[in-house]
Amino acid sequence: MRAVVVGAGIGGLLAARVLAEHGALVTILERDNGPAGDGHRSGVPQARHSHALLAAGANVVEDLFPGLREELIELGAPLFDLGESGRVLFPTGWAPLTDIGVPVQTFTRAALENLLRARVLALPEVTLRQDFSVEGLHLIGGEVRGVHGPSETVHADLVVVASGRTARLSKWLTEAGYDVPADIVVDSNMSYASRVASIPTDADQGWSTNNELTYAPDVRRGGVVNRVEANKWQITLIGASGERPPVDDEGFLAYARSLRNSAIAECVATAPSEEATYRFVGLNNRWTPYHRMNRWPDRLLCLGDAVCVLNPVYGQGMTVVALQAKVLHQVLSRNRDLSAVVAKFRRRSANVLRMPWIVATSADAAWTADEQPWTARVSQWYFDQIVRLIPTHPAVYRRFGMVAQMLSGPGSLLHPSVVWPVIRSAVARRSEPRRSAAFP
Ligand SMILES: Cc1cc2nc3c(=O)[nH]c(=O)nc-3n(C[C@H](O)[C@H](O)[C@H](O)COP(=O)(O)OP(=O)(O)OC[C@H]3O[C@@H](n4cnc5c(N)ncnc54)[C@H](O)[C@@H]3O)c2cc1C
């Protein structure tokens, strides 16, 4: 089988790895030529910003590329327990400082992608063609037979579109006469400003990640400092609901100082940036529900941001695409017929998206003043109670951490070990004199 993968980002590389294992000769077509000397390329401007690979995604990546975690450690990317080496400030206080059994590794997105790329290109079945911008699908009678570039058509038995958040798939399908449903959008109008700086030699190294979380509807400013490879800090300041962290040195420091977590400003002040500060604005949640289309071309798959972008503060994007690559592996293992592969992958990859979408959008819906359905208000209330408990309940924090890292589903927050403390604390507060609804 000849397969074409459009895009050499995280999803394209993982899909190529899976297809190669199943005997395909894979050509990855990538618009960019690079990466440049600093490890970055223009097709993934988001790589300048903090990229958390959630524990669930890290497990899939490690399964596909055994030893990758160790390679990252060799570059200097710390691997640690979130409770032990993570400082996380919630609107209700600090997360407990104790081992909660949730492993996390911090590194830049460029480091991860460059290692993945080297591993994938070492596979004899895979070829990368750079500087190749795919402009459309080569469709014959409802079947995709390849893709069109600016001056040539690349033929294939299977096409996987993994061209990220700027993908034109919906336009290509519409132009070919397919009925593409409208995008579902839940806006949080999030902005990131990020820089990388060398860690001063006298810095206190008691933590590997230090965060302040944005929290709808009141906490619109947040930040994160991750210790990453090569003894650097990646510092990201976050603004929600239209708040925009500045990129000039003075403004960046002032914004960091406006946070309650003073460690973030301390890092900004003591580690001058050696390169520009980059900003990404207007981040939202957007899903093109291709799985709802009754008519879909044969031999066409799509995954990752080309289908659904999620508000990055929840750190789910790369993990979702890793889980979709895992689904592709499972579907290819059980089906030889390509039509069956396409039909099953479409359904199951949409299922992968459902929970991350609900998690991101139900939290983000609270940024808007619109009246929410009662179900959303109840789940928001319950989540607020969990956030109230976290600073004093390590067991609750552990469950929260497992869910946040996608190691367990949100249903595990309904375990009696969480429900009972929630009820007890809600009842206790009812008997206290009434204060404002806002935290704490
Ligand atoms: C500011 C920001 C912060 C983020 N933080 C996190 C985080 O903490 N954790 C996390 O998991 N995710 C995060 N994400 C999301 C994450 O970047 C994506 O979910 C992930 O990269 C999706 O992978 P992908 O392969 O679908 O797309 P990408 O990795 O974006 O790759 C798409 C590739 O397709 C190429 N391409 C595009 N069009 C064409 C074309 N026509 N022809 C050929 N090639 C093409 C591009 O050049 C690119 O190489 C963040 C996103 C943003 C914007």
Coordinates of C-alpha atoms and ligand atoms in Angstrom, one line a residue, residues 6-12 29-32 41 43-44 46 49-52 109 132-134 162-166 192 280 283 303-306 312 315-319 321, ligand 1:
V6 CA -0.1 15.6 4.6
G7 CA 1.9 17.4 7.3
A8 CA 5.0 16.4 9.2
G9 CA 3.8 17.8 12.6
I10 CA 3.1 15.5 15.6
G11 CA 0.1 13.8 14.1
G12 CA 1.7 13.3 10.7
L29 CA 4.4 15.9 2.3
E30 CA 5.3 18.9 4.3
R31 CA 4.9 22.5 3.3
D32 CA 7.9 23.7 5.4
R41 CA 9.9 26.1 11.6
G43 CA 4.5 25.8 9.9
V44 CA 4.2 25.3 13.6
Q46 CA 2.8 27.3 18.3
H49 CA 4.9 28.2 23.4
S50 CA 4.8 25.8 26.3
H51 CA 3.7 22.4 25.2
A52 CA 2.7 19.8 27.8
R109 CA 7.7 21.1 21.5
F132 CA 5.6 20.5 -0.8
S133 CA 2.4 22.4 -0.2
V134 CA -0.6 20.2 -0.8
A162 CA -2.6 15.9 9.3
S163 CA -2.0 19.4 8.3
G164 CA -2.9 21.1 11.6
R165 CA -4.9 24.1 12.6
T166 CA -4.6 25.8 9.1
Y192 CA -0.1 33.1 25.0
F280 CA -0.3 33.6 19.8
L283 CA -7.0 30.7 20.8
L303 CA -6.7 13.6 12.4
G304 CA -5.3 16.1 14.9
D305 CA -5.8 19.8 14.6
A306 CA -7.0 19.4 11.0
P312 CA -4.2 24.7 24.7
G315 CA -2.7 20.6 27.1
Q316 CA -4.7 18.0 25.2
G317 CA -3.9 18.5 21.5
M318 CA -0.8 16.3 21.2
T319 CA -2.3 13.7 23.4
V321 CA -3.5 13.1 18.1
Ligands
LIG1 C1 -0.1 28.4 21.7 C2 -0.4 26.9 21.7 C3 0.0 26.1 22.7 C4 -0.2 24.7 22.7 N1 0.1 24.0 23.8 C5 -0.1 22.7 23.8 C6 0.2 21.9 24.9 O1 0.6 22.4 26.0 N2 0.0 20.5 24.8 C7 -0.6 20.0 23.7 O2 -0.7 18.7 23.7 N3 -0.9 20.7 22.7 C8 -0.7 22.0 22.7 N4 -1.1 22.8 21.6 C9 -1.7 22.1 20.5 C10 -0.7 21.3 19.6 O3 0.2 22.2 19.0 C11 -1.5 20.6 18.5 O4 -2.7 20.0 19.0 C12 -0.7 19.5 17.8 O5 0.5 20.1 17.2 C13 -1.5 18.9 16.7 O6 -0.7 18.2 15.8 P1 -1.1 18.1 14.3 O7 -0.1 17.1 13.7 O8 -2.5 18.0 14.1 O9 -0.7 19.6 13.7 P2 0.7 20.3 13.7 O10 1.6 19.7 14.7 O11 0.4 21.7 13.8 O12 1.3 19.9 12.2 C14 0.7 20.3 11.0 C15 1.8 20.2 9.9 O13 1.1 20.3 8.6 C16 1.9 21.2 7.8 N5 1.0 21.7 6.7 C17 0.0 22.6 6.9 N6 -0.6 22.7 5.7 C18 0.0 22.0 4.8 C19 -0.2 21.7 3.4 N7 -1.1 22.3 2.7 N8 0.7 20.9 2.8 C20 1.7 20.2 3.5 N9 1.9 20.4 4.8 C21 1.1 21.3 5.5 C22 2.4 22.3 8.8 O14 3.6 22.9 8.3 C23 2.8 21.4 10.0 O15 4.1 20.9 9.9 C24 -0.9 24.1 21.6 C25 -1.3 24.9 20.5 C26 -1.0 26.3 20.6 C27 -1.5 27.1 19.4

